[in-house]
Amino acid sequence: MPKDSGIGASPKRREDVRFLTGTGNYTDDINLNGQAYVHFLRSDVAHGRLTSVDTADAAAMPGVVRIFTGADFEGVGGLPCGWQVTDRHGEVMQEPAHPVLAQGKVRHVGDPIAAVVAETAEQARDAAEAIAVEIEDLPAVINMKEAVKDGATKVHDDLTSNLCYDWGFVEENRDAVDKAIKDAAHVTTLELVNNRLVANPMEPRVAVGDFNRATGDSTLYTTSQNPHVIRLLMGAFVLGIPEHKLRVVAPDVGGGFGSKIFHYAEEAFCTFAAKALNRAVKWTSSRSEAFMSDAHGRDHVTKIELALDADNNFTALRTETYANMGAYLSTFAPSVPTWLHGTLMAGNYKTPLIYVNVKAVFTNTVAVDAYRGAGRPEATYQLERVIDKAARELGVDPIALRRQNFITEFPYATPVAVEYDTGDYVATMDKLEEIADLSGFEARRAASEAKGKLRGLGVNCYIEACGIAPSNLVGQLGARAGLYESATVRVNATGGIVVMTGSHSHGQGHETSFPQVIADMIGIPEDMVEIEHGDTDKAPMGMGTYGSRSLAVGGSAMVRATEKIIAKAKKIAAHILEASDADIELKDGQFTVAGTDKSLAWGDVTLAAYVPHNYPLEDIEPGLEETAFYDPANFTYPSGAYACEVEVDPDTGKVSIESFAAADDFGNIVNPMIVDGQVHGGIGQGIGQALLEGCVYDDDGQLLSASFMDYAMPRADDLPFYTVDHSCQTPCTHNPLGVKGCGEAGAIGTPPAVVNAVVDALQSAGKDVTHIDMPLSPARVWAAMNG
């Protein structure tokens, strides 16, 4: 029988009541007294020198309060990068300035040139159109390989080149990997593209700045996944506001997928302008603005080589990647193609030698940063595509080749510097074969052929490093912030609990699953526990939500704080019950003296904490509130195996997903329903990348896929019903809940499964097709089929 409460149960998401009834409180719902509105004038050319910005006519238009340009931000800090990468030669990356408003040059279509503040949004927009801007066009730098050639036009004049860094990992393995590939019985080589994506959360970005002249306090309301990090970066590095004078609030946030982790110019502008004008200032992004101002994702070009011995054992792996940074370094951009990518190139396999080279390149495009999975999907895609290609070249079953090379003993130290603590890749593959009914595939293929369709099967394995790990380690790798999490657990006199956490929810269900953990520890109803997040004035310093870290890191902080609460409550109960602390047991909300019938209810003890009549104050101070910070000892390593079946129309090249199965190992599961939802969403995004989505620039740097008219988002009829399973559980060994991340898995494991399936369909029909770059549009598939 399924549980009806606590860890392992699936209560309905309590936050959905307000979302489904239209009573959520999003940033755009916040309207402050006397607020003005902002419209940004953005560059319509990709690269050019600003020779003139004339605001005189615009400033005289109705309702205009003030127009700001880059000149107003001279002496103001630029947007900081939160991660510094050191290249394979021991040199730190090139790090260009990133002004709030363009100064001297524009570097991508959408680069903000001026900001109009007016009484209404319409007046601000009209005035922005009246600003006269003269730009001396410069050649646009778009192609990454061309961008790093000698003599290429530079995106940033003060840098030596467009190469941000040339990173090698593990550098001391390089010669050994080269030799192993040279001596191998078989080498499979594949060149591929991981296509650029636009995150497109349901809610566009919004920023509302406010300033209190009486106190000197600034407040920013923003659509952010990590308000404390925004406060740190904007306060300390951009505007010079002490943290205690800056409050950042992120209320309900309608999705992020990584794009709302970062600190953006619009947030800094609204905070700066509110103080300059002594009135609230609001900006709401349009969807068109989002396409050319939100950080994009992926955009890698890779050559990968897999070496095998005569028995088909993997012996070495070598990759060379060009990673697009865009025009500026977004907050965590340098870490994505390096430490979040290179360290996962071992995958699920015991390959003894690995070398990863990444060249990060500046181009005249929107900045590229973390998008759901962040580096892990790129690594998995390369690895799982080249393994499939190797199996076909060798004439062996793709599943059998994977099984032969699986890691089977744990803990396992990979050659790319991470240690997997637990896993069972054989079990997840066994489960996949069962739930996907792979034994029945040939019959389904025959049925498709009878309809004139080509059916293909694609299988993929993945492993993810998430719950991003120890601050001391990531600090050595270039992180400019800690990666711990925090929680304050406040118990009221009547026993109700408020948990204030640095983890932010933007769709993950924290307000449901977090109370399950706390209630389970104490033995009280979940509705006695409330979760507060998203306000830097309430929660202790935390690092926010990304990288599938909320439960593994944020939840662990809550567990540690609750353990402190229970320890103190037991001490109070022991005094009242005249027993030793060590003899007090807490179960089902009752404190009991072991071996006796003497007990106190949870509410009796919490009341005594605030009305201390029954114990000496010199031993126990009043109150019941504790704070804990949790710094993880290691990443968590969820893993899984996915199977996709497709039908391809040989006349048009159209691909349809006929079935999709996912077997995941997420360690211990708190709320199975929420986990299912996370996996469903991730698979949907993975299918979107594989078949539909692609952010495309022309040679002049114009964004061709600048709206939903040209950027194909997946719709309901593009997606099948999924079969998902997470019964293969190997609990994490180093966090108190034994949990692993689940939020990004679907987006990591899905793209190679889909592409493998399409290639299988074509090859089984006798087509000489070894690879098709994503997205696998009908035109691309038809062209591949027809040579």
PDB file of C-alpha atoms in Angstrom, residues 409-662:
ATOM      1  CA  GLU A 409      32.052  -1.567  -8.424  1.00  0.00           C
ATOM      2  CA  PHE A 410      31.552   1.448  -6.162  1.00  0.00           C
ATOM      3  CA  PRO A 411      32.872   3.834  -5.059  1.00  0.00           C
ATOM      4  CA  TYR A 412      34.531   4.431  -8.407  1.00  0.00           C
ATOM      5  CA  ALA A 413      37.108   7.128  -9.089  1.00  0.00           C
ATOM      6  CA  THR A 414      36.932   8.241 -12.715  1.00  0.00           C
ATOM      7  CA  PRO A 415      39.932   9.505 -14.702  1.00  0.00           C
ATOM      8  CA  VAL A 416      38.236  12.913 -14.839  1.00  0.00           C
ATOM      9  CA  ALA A 417      38.496  13.658 -11.118  1.00  0.00           C
ATOM     10  CA  VAL A 418      35.108  12.710  -9.672  1.00  0.00           C
ATOM     11  CA  GLU A 419      34.173   9.742  -7.504  1.00  0.00           C
ATOM     12  CA  TYR A 420      30.825   8.026  -7.954  1.00  0.00           C
ATOM     13  CA  ASP A 421      29.727   6.864  -4.521  1.00  0.00           C
ATOM     14  CA  THR A 422      26.876   4.541  -5.546  1.00  0.00           C
ATOM     15  CA  GLY A 423      25.057   3.270  -8.601  1.00  0.00           C
ATOM     16  CA  ASP A 424      23.817   0.136 -10.340  1.00  0.00           C
ATOM     17  CA  TYR A 425      23.846   0.641 -14.080  1.00  0.00           C
ATOM     18  CA  VAL A 426      23.126  -3.019 -14.795  1.00  0.00           C
ATOM     19  CA  ALA A 427      19.927  -2.819 -12.729  1.00  0.00           C
ATOM     20  CA  THR A 428      18.678   0.311 -14.486  1.00  0.00           C
ATOM     21  CA  MET A 429      19.339  -1.258 -17.888  1.00  0.00           C
ATOM     22  CA  ASP A 430      17.540  -4.426 -16.801  1.00  0.00           C
ATOM     23  CA  LYS A 431      14.592  -2.320 -15.669  1.00  0.00           C
ATOM     24  CA  LEU A 432      14.622  -0.355 -18.923  1.00  0.00           C
ATOM     25  CA  GLU A 433      14.476  -3.511 -21.036  1.00  0.00           C
ATOM     26  CA  GLU A 434      11.500  -4.625 -18.961  1.00  0.00           C
ATOM     27  CA  ILE A 435       9.421  -1.427 -18.965  1.00  0.00           C
ATOM     28  CA  ALA A 436      10.192  -0.586 -22.595  1.00  0.00           C
ATOM     29  CA  ASP A 437       9.346  -4.141 -23.738  1.00  0.00           C
ATOM     30  CA  LEU A 438      12.443  -4.233 -25.902  1.00  0.00           C
ATOM     31  CA  SER A 439      11.869  -7.909 -26.644  1.00  0.00           C
ATOM     32  CA  GLY A 440       8.768  -6.895 -28.601  1.00  0.00           C
ATOM     33  CA  PHE A 441      10.463  -4.219 -30.682  1.00  0.00           C
ATOM     34  CA  GLU A 442      10.933  -6.258 -33.875  1.00  0.00           C
ATOM     35  CA  ALA A 443       7.213  -6.983 -34.032  1.00  0.00           C
ATOM     36  CA  ARG A 444       6.482  -3.268 -33.648  1.00  0.00           C
ATOM     37  CA  ARG A 445       9.019  -2.483 -36.363  1.00  0.00           C
ATOM     38  CA  ALA A 446       7.280  -4.906 -38.722  1.00  0.00           C
ATOM     39  CA  ALA A 447       3.928  -3.270 -37.982  1.00  0.00           C
ATOM     40  CA  SER A 448       5.385   0.153 -38.804  1.00  0.00           C
ATOM     41  CA  GLU A 449       6.854  -1.141 -42.055  1.00  0.00           C
ATOM     42  CA  ALA A 450       3.433  -2.447 -43.012  1.00  0.00           C
ATOM     43  CA  LYS A 451       2.200   1.151 -42.742  1.00  0.00           C
ATOM     44  CA  GLY A 452       5.059   2.420 -44.879  1.00  0.00           C
ATOM     45  CA  LYS A 453       6.953   3.897 -41.931  1.00  0.00           C
ATOM     46  CA  LEU A 454      10.510   3.293 -40.719  1.00  0.00           C
ATOM     47  CA  ARG A 455      10.742   2.384 -37.040  1.00  0.00           C
ATOM     48  CA  GLY A 456      13.875   2.853 -34.966  1.00  0.00           C
ATOM     49  CA  LEU A 457      14.994   2.102 -31.413  1.00  0.00           C
ATOM     50  CA  GLY A 458      17.435   4.300 -29.555  1.00  0.00           C
ATOM     51  CA  VAL A 459      18.935   3.538 -26.156  1.00  0.00           C
ATOM     52  CA  ASN A 460      20.931   5.855 -23.946  1.00  0.00           C
ATOM     53  CA  CYS A 461      22.595   5.749 -20.539  1.00  0.00           C
ATOM     54  CA  TYR A 462      23.467   8.801 -18.518  1.00  0.00           C
ATOM     55  CA  ILE A 463      25.033   9.822 -15.260  1.00  0.00           C
ATOM     56  CA  GLU A 464      24.805  13.284 -13.777  1.00  0.00           C
ATOM     57  CA  ALA A 465      26.885  15.060 -11.173  1.00  0.00           C
ATOM     58  CA  CYS A 466      24.525  17.392  -9.340  1.00  0.00           C
ATOM     59  CA  GLY A 467      23.825  18.835  -5.911  1.00  0.00           C
ATOM     60  CA  ILE A 468      26.879  20.897  -6.712  1.00  0.00           C
ATOM     61  CA  ALA A 469      29.476  20.133  -4.185  1.00  0.00           C
ATOM     62  CA  PRO A 470      32.011  21.248  -1.605  1.00  0.00           C
ATOM     63  CA  SER A 471      32.720  24.955  -1.442  1.00  0.00           C
ATOM     64  CA  ASN A 472      36.422  24.361  -0.836  1.00  0.00           C
ATOM     65  CA  LEU A 473      36.677  22.133  -3.918  1.00  0.00           C
ATOM     66  CA  VAL A 474      34.695  24.311  -6.307  1.00  0.00           C
ATOM     67  CA  GLY A 475      36.592  27.312  -4.978  1.00  0.00           C
ATOM     68  CA  GLN A 476      39.815  25.693  -6.123  1.00  0.00           C
ATOM     69  CA  LEU A 477      38.182  25.104  -9.518  1.00  0.00           C
ATOM     70  CA  GLY A 478      37.315  28.775  -9.939  1.00  0.00           C
ATOM     71  CA  ALA A 479      33.911  29.309  -8.267  1.00  0.00           C
ATOM     72  CA  ARG A 480      33.702  32.785  -6.768  1.00  0.00           C
ATOM     73  CA  ALA A 481      30.973  31.825  -4.277  1.00  0.00           C
ATOM     74  CA  GLY A 482      30.276  28.983  -1.873  1.00  0.00           C
ATOM     75  CA  LEU A 483      27.874  26.243  -2.867  1.00  0.00           C
ATOM     76  CA  TYR A 484      26.405  25.412   0.532  1.00  0.00           C
ATOM     77  CA  GLU A 485      22.761  25.829   1.479  1.00  0.00           C
ATOM     78  CA  SER A 486      21.016  27.065   4.607  1.00  0.00           C
ATOM     79  CA  ALA A 487      17.802  26.703   6.563  1.00  0.00           C
ATOM     80  CA  THR A 488      16.253  28.241   9.648  1.00  0.00           C
ATOM     81  CA  VAL A 489      13.598  26.138  11.364  1.00  0.00           C
ATOM     82  CA  ARG A 490      11.336  28.196  13.627  1.00  0.00           C
ATOM     83  CA  VAL A 491       8.914  26.329  15.888  1.00  0.00           C
ATOM     84  CA  ASN A 492       5.982  28.321  17.215  1.00  0.00           C
ATOM     85  CA  ALA A 493       4.637  27.893  20.741  1.00  0.00           C
ATOM     86  CA  THR A 494       1.690  25.814  19.531  1.00  0.00           C
ATOM     87  CA  GLY A 495       3.888  23.433  17.526  1.00  0.00           C
ATOM     88  CA  GLY A 496       3.577  24.833  14.010  1.00  0.00           C
ATOM     89  CA  ILE A 497       6.812  25.189  12.061  1.00  0.00           C
ATOM     90  CA  VAL A 498       8.092  27.740   9.587  1.00  0.00           C
ATOM     91  CA  VAL A 499      11.151  26.758   7.553  1.00  0.00           C
ATOM     92  CA  MET A 500      13.083  29.582   5.906  1.00  0.00           C
ATOM     93  CA  THR A 501      15.362  28.231   3.209  1.00  0.00           C
ATOM     94  CA  GLY A 502      17.856  29.619   0.734  1.00  0.00           C
ATOM     95  CA  SER A 503      16.550  27.151  -1.854  1.00  0.00           C
ATOM     96  CA  HIS A 504      14.092  28.808  -4.204  1.00  0.00           C
ATOM     97  CA  SER A 505      11.148  27.080  -5.849  1.00  0.00           C
ATOM     98  CA  HIS A 506      10.161  27.934  -9.397  1.00  0.00           C
ATOM     99  CA  GLY A 507       8.084  24.866 -10.162  1.00  0.00           C
ATOM    100  CA  GLN A 508       9.836  22.065  -8.292  1.00  0.00           C
ATOM    101  CA  GLY A 509       7.247  21.602  -5.515  1.00  0.00           C
ATOM    102  CA  HIS A 510       9.368  22.595  -2.515  1.00  0.00           C
ATOM    103  CA  GLU A 511       6.333  23.720  -0.525  1.00  0.00           C
ATOM    104  CA  THR A 512       5.036  20.149  -0.694  1.00  0.00           C
ATOM    105  CA  SER A 513       8.116  17.929  -0.523  1.00  0.00           C
ATOM    106  CA  PHE A 514      10.107  19.895   2.069  1.00  0.00           C
ATOM    107  CA  PRO A 515       7.315  19.649   4.688  1.00  0.00           C
ATOM    108  CA  GLN A 516       7.166  15.908   4.039  1.00  0.00           C
ATOM    109  CA  VAL A 517      10.745  15.608   5.277  1.00  0.00           C
ATOM    110  CA  ILE A 518      10.292  17.750   8.388  1.00  0.00           C
ATOM    111  CA  ALA A 519       6.927  16.214   9.311  1.00  0.00           C
ATOM    112  CA  ASP A 520       8.345  12.716   8.883  1.00  0.00           C
ATOM    113  CA  MET A 521      11.245  13.448  11.239  1.00  0.00           C
ATOM    114  CA  ILE A 522       8.960  14.727  13.992  1.00  0.00           C
ATOM    115  CA  GLY A 523       5.805  12.728  13.374  1.00  0.00           C
ATOM    116  CA  ILE A 524       3.375  15.609  12.886  1.00  0.00           C
ATOM    117  CA  PRO A 525       0.952  16.422  10.033  1.00  0.00           C
ATOM    118  CA  GLU A 526       2.579  18.039   7.011  1.00  0.00           C
ATOM    119  CA  ASP A 527       0.162  20.964   7.130  1.00  0.00           C
ATOM    120  CA  MET A 528       1.863  22.079  10.347  1.00  0.00           C
ATOM    121  CA  VAL A 529       4.986  22.936   8.312  1.00  0.00           C
ATOM    122  CA  GLU A 530       5.243  26.023   6.106  1.00  0.00           C
ATOM    123  CA  ILE A 531       8.094  26.861   3.742  1.00  0.00           C
ATOM    124  CA  GLU A 532       9.317  30.424   3.159  1.00  0.00           C
ATOM    125  CA  HIS A 533      11.838  31.218   0.453  1.00  0.00           C
ATOM    126  CA  GLY A 534      12.805  33.904  -1.991  1.00  0.00           C
ATOM    127  CA  ASP A 535      13.404  36.842   0.360  1.00  0.00           C
ATOM    128  CA  THR A 536      16.913  37.762   1.457  1.00  0.00           C
ATOM    129  CA  ASP A 537      15.514  39.572   4.520  1.00  0.00           C
ATOM    130  CA  LYS A 538      13.944  36.359   5.817  1.00  0.00           C
ATOM    131  CA  ALA A 539      16.078  33.378   4.883  1.00  0.00           C
ATOM    132  CA  PRO A 540      19.722  32.997   5.868  1.00  0.00           C
ATOM    133  CA  MET A 541      22.330  33.329   3.134  1.00  0.00           C
ATOM    134  CA  GLY A 542      21.785  30.590   0.584  1.00  0.00           C
ATOM    135  CA  MET A 543      22.928  29.758  -2.913  1.00  0.00           C
ATOM    136  CA  GLY A 544      19.548  29.134  -4.540  1.00  0.00           C
ATOM    137  CA  THR A 545      18.129  26.474  -6.813  1.00  0.00           C
ATOM    138  CA  TYR A 546      19.890  25.002  -9.848  1.00  0.00           C
ATOM    139  CA  GLY A 547      21.897  21.891 -10.649  1.00  0.00           C
ATOM    140  CA  SER A 548      19.334  19.556  -9.020  1.00  0.00           C
ATOM    141  CA  ARG A 549      20.519  20.639  -5.594  1.00  0.00           C
ATOM    142  CA  SER A 550      17.369  21.627  -3.696  1.00  0.00           C
ATOM    143  CA  LEU A 551      16.702  18.456  -1.744  1.00  0.00           C
ATOM    144  CA  ALA A 552      20.229  17.057  -1.637  1.00  0.00           C
ATOM    145  CA  VAL A 553      21.742  20.314  -0.355  1.00  0.00           C
ATOM    146  CA  GLY A 554      18.850  22.542   0.792  1.00  0.00           C
ATOM    147  CA  GLY A 555      16.952  19.577   2.214  1.00  0.00           C
ATOM    148  CA  SER A 556      20.041  18.433   4.073  1.00  0.00           C
ATOM    149  CA  ALA A 557      20.353  21.880   5.672  1.00  0.00           C
ATOM    150  CA  MET A 558      16.736  21.574   6.826  1.00  0.00           C
ATOM    151  CA  VAL A 559      17.416  18.118   8.245  1.00  0.00           C
ATOM    152  CA  ARG A 560      20.429  19.404  10.193  1.00  0.00           C
ATOM    153  CA  ALA A 561      18.449  22.342  11.595  1.00  0.00           C
ATOM    154  CA  THR A 562      15.558  20.049  12.513  1.00  0.00           C
ATOM    155  CA  GLU A 563      17.946  17.666  14.245  1.00  0.00           C
ATOM    156  CA  LYS A 564      19.041  20.593  16.410  1.00  0.00           C
ATOM    157  CA  ILE A 565      15.391  21.386  17.140  1.00  0.00           C
ATOM    158  CA  ILE A 566      14.682  17.787  18.148  1.00  0.00           C
ATOM    159  CA  ALA A 567      17.775  17.624  20.357  1.00  0.00           C
ATOM    160  CA  LYS A 568      16.723  20.745  22.267  1.00  0.00           C
ATOM    161  CA  ALA A 569      13.090  19.610  22.472  1.00  0.00           C
ATOM    162  CA  LYS A 570      14.224  16.288  23.917  1.00  0.00           C
ATOM    163  CA  LYS A 571      16.204  18.160  26.551  1.00  0.00           C
ATOM    164  CA  ILE A 572      13.098  20.145  27.522  1.00  0.00           C
ATOM    165  CA  ALA A 573      10.994  16.981  27.575  1.00  0.00           C
ATOM    166  CA  ALA A 574      13.591  15.243  29.729  1.00  0.00           C
ATOM    167  CA  HIS A 575      13.452  18.009  32.356  1.00  0.00           C
ATOM    168  CA  ILE A 576       9.662  17.937  32.461  1.00  0.00           C
ATOM    169  CA  LEU A 577       9.481  14.135  32.557  1.00  0.00           C
ATOM    170  CA  GLU A 578      12.371  13.943  35.060  1.00  0.00           C
ATOM    171  CA  ALA A 579      14.413  11.663  32.867  1.00  0.00           C
ATOM    172  CA  SER A 580      17.773  11.625  31.139  1.00  0.00           C
ATOM    173  CA  ASP A 581      18.051  13.237  27.697  1.00  0.00           C
ATOM    174  CA  ALA A 582      19.398   9.944  26.373  1.00  0.00           C
ATOM    175  CA  ASP A 583      16.222   8.125  27.398  1.00  0.00           C
ATOM    176  CA  ILE A 584      13.839  10.384  25.479  1.00  0.00           C
ATOM    177  CA  GLU A 585      12.420   9.021  22.236  1.00  0.00           C
ATOM    178  CA  LEU A 586      10.426  10.987  19.647  1.00  0.00           C
ATOM    179  CA  LYS A 587       7.959   9.080  17.516  1.00  0.00           C
ATOM    180  CA  ASP A 588       4.665  10.068  15.924  1.00  0.00           C
ATOM    181  CA  GLY A 589       4.798  13.465  17.600  1.00  0.00           C
ATOM    182  CA  GLN A 590       5.194  12.037  21.116  1.00  0.00           C
ATOM    183  CA  PHE A 591       8.189  12.308  23.448  1.00  0.00           C
ATOM    184  CA  THR A 592       8.412   9.142  25.518  1.00  0.00           C
ATOM    185  CA  VAL A 593      10.744   7.947  28.259  1.00  0.00           C
ATOM    186  CA  ALA A 594      12.118   4.683  26.936  1.00  0.00           C
ATOM    187  CA  GLY A 595      10.639   1.644  28.659  1.00  0.00           C
ATOM    188  CA  THR A 596       7.867   3.634  30.388  1.00  0.00           C
ATOM    189  CA  ASP A 597       4.422   5.032  29.619  1.00  0.00           C
ATOM    190  CA  LYS A 598       5.505   8.561  30.511  1.00  0.00           C
ATOM    191  CA  SER A 599       5.091  10.850  27.483  1.00  0.00           C
ATOM    192  CA  LEU A 600       4.482  14.382  26.271  1.00  0.00           C
ATOM    193  CA  ALA A 601       2.968  15.524  22.993  1.00  0.00           C
ATOM    194  CA  TRP A 602       4.968  17.642  20.553  1.00  0.00           C
ATOM    195  CA  GLY A 603       2.737  20.651  21.239  1.00  0.00           C
ATOM    196  CA  ASP A 604       3.224  20.356  25.003  1.00  0.00           C
ATOM    197  CA  VAL A 605       6.986  20.539  24.631  1.00  0.00           C
ATOM    198  CA  THR A 606       6.939  23.392  22.112  1.00  0.00           C
ATOM    199  CA  LEU A 607       4.655  25.386  24.419  1.00  0.00           C
ATOM    200  CA  ALA A 608       7.037  24.728  27.300  1.00  0.00           C
ATOM    201  CA  ALA A 609       9.870  26.110  25.152  1.00  0.00           C
ATOM    202  CA  TYR A 610       8.126  29.492  25.161  1.00  0.00           C
ATOM    203  CA  VAL A 611       6.465  29.229  28.601  1.00  0.00           C
ATOM    204  CA  PRO A 612       9.366  27.775  30.597  1.00  0.00           C
ATOM    205  CA  HIS A 613       7.711  26.951  33.920  1.00  0.00           C
ATOM    206  CA  ASN A 614       8.928  23.387  34.168  1.00  0.00           C
ATOM    207  CA  TYR A 615      12.675  23.553  33.729  1.00  0.00           C
ATOM    208  CA  PRO A 616      15.559  25.758  34.908  1.00  0.00           C
ATOM    209  CA  LEU A 617      16.412  28.580  32.523  1.00  0.00           C
ATOM    210  CA  GLU A 618      20.079  28.372  33.439  1.00  0.00           C
ATOM    211  CA  ASP A 619      20.155  24.969  31.715  1.00  0.00           C
ATOM    212  CA  ILE A 620      17.988  25.641  28.661  1.00  0.00           C
ATOM    213  CA  GLU A 621      17.226  29.027  27.163  1.00  0.00           C
ATOM    214  CA  PRO A 622      13.659  29.693  25.985  1.00  0.00           C
ATOM    215  CA  GLY A 623      12.567  29.403  22.389  1.00  0.00           C
ATOM    216  CA  LEU A 624      12.846  26.764  19.716  1.00  0.00           C
ATOM    217  CA  GLU A 625      14.582  28.043  16.594  1.00  0.00           C
ATOM    218  CA  GLU A 626      17.703  26.732  14.904  1.00  0.00           C
ATOM    219  CA  THR A 627      19.755  27.504  11.804  1.00  0.00           C
ATOM    220  CA  ALA A 628      22.026  25.154   9.899  1.00  0.00           C
ATOM    221  CA  PHE A 629      24.295  25.486   6.897  1.00  0.00           C
ATOM    222  CA  TYR A 630      25.068  22.380   4.859  1.00  0.00           C
ATOM    223  CA  ASP A 631      28.098  22.118   2.594  1.00  0.00           C
ATOM    224  CA  PRO A 632      27.937  18.829   0.650  1.00  0.00           C
ATOM    225  CA  ALA A 633      30.830  16.402   0.820  1.00  0.00           C
ATOM    226  CA  ASN A 634      30.489  15.381  -2.825  1.00  0.00           C
ATOM    227  CA  PHE A 635      28.184  15.642  -5.799  1.00  0.00           C
ATOM    228  CA  THR A 636      25.260  13.265  -6.004  1.00  0.00           C
ATOM    229  CA  TYR A 637      25.254  10.957  -9.017  1.00  0.00           C
ATOM    230  CA  PRO A 638      21.817  10.064 -10.353  1.00  0.00           C
ATOM    231  CA  SER A 639      21.917   7.777 -13.359  1.00  0.00           C
ATOM    232  CA  GLY A 640      19.601   5.955 -15.666  1.00  0.00           C
ATOM    233  CA  ALA A 641      18.839   4.286 -18.963  1.00  0.00           C
ATOM    234  CA  TYR A 642      16.350   5.575 -21.552  1.00  0.00           C
ATOM    235  CA  ALA A 643      14.721   3.989 -24.604  1.00  0.00           C
ATOM    236  CA  CYS A 644      12.989   5.823 -27.434  1.00  0.00           C
ATOM    237  CA  GLU A 645      11.075   4.376 -30.369  1.00  0.00           C
ATOM    238  CA  VAL A 646      10.361   6.549 -33.389  1.00  0.00           C
ATOM    239  CA  GLU A 647       8.587   6.288 -36.694  1.00  0.00           C
ATOM    240  CA  VAL A 648      10.057   8.124 -39.665  1.00  0.00           C
ATOM    241  CA  ASP A 649       7.987   8.969 -42.725  1.00  0.00           C
ATOM    242  CA  PRO A 650      10.291   8.121 -45.668  1.00  0.00           C
ATOM    243  CA  ASP A 651       8.425  10.530 -47.972  1.00  0.00           C
ATOM    244  CA  THR A 652       8.711  13.643 -45.776  1.00  0.00           C
ATOM    245  CA  GLY A 653      11.368  12.902 -43.146  1.00  0.00           C
ATOM    246  CA  LYS A 654       8.917  13.680 -40.328  1.00  0.00           C
ATOM    247  CA  VAL A 655       9.791  11.942 -37.048  1.00  0.00           C
ATOM    248  CA  SER A 656       7.168  10.956 -34.502  1.00  0.00           C
ATOM    249  CA  ILE A 657       7.956   9.649 -31.020  1.00  0.00           C
ATOM    250  CA  GLU A 658       5.975   6.429 -30.598  1.00  0.00           C
ATOM    251  CA  SER A 659       7.120   5.462 -27.116  1.00  0.00           C
ATOM    252  CA  PHE A 660       9.582   6.599 -24.483  1.00  0.00           C
ATOM    253  CA  ALA A 661      10.720   4.761 -21.352  1.00  0.00           C
ATOM    254  CA  ALA A 662      12.983   6.011 -18.575  1.00  0.00           C
TER     255      ALA A 662
END
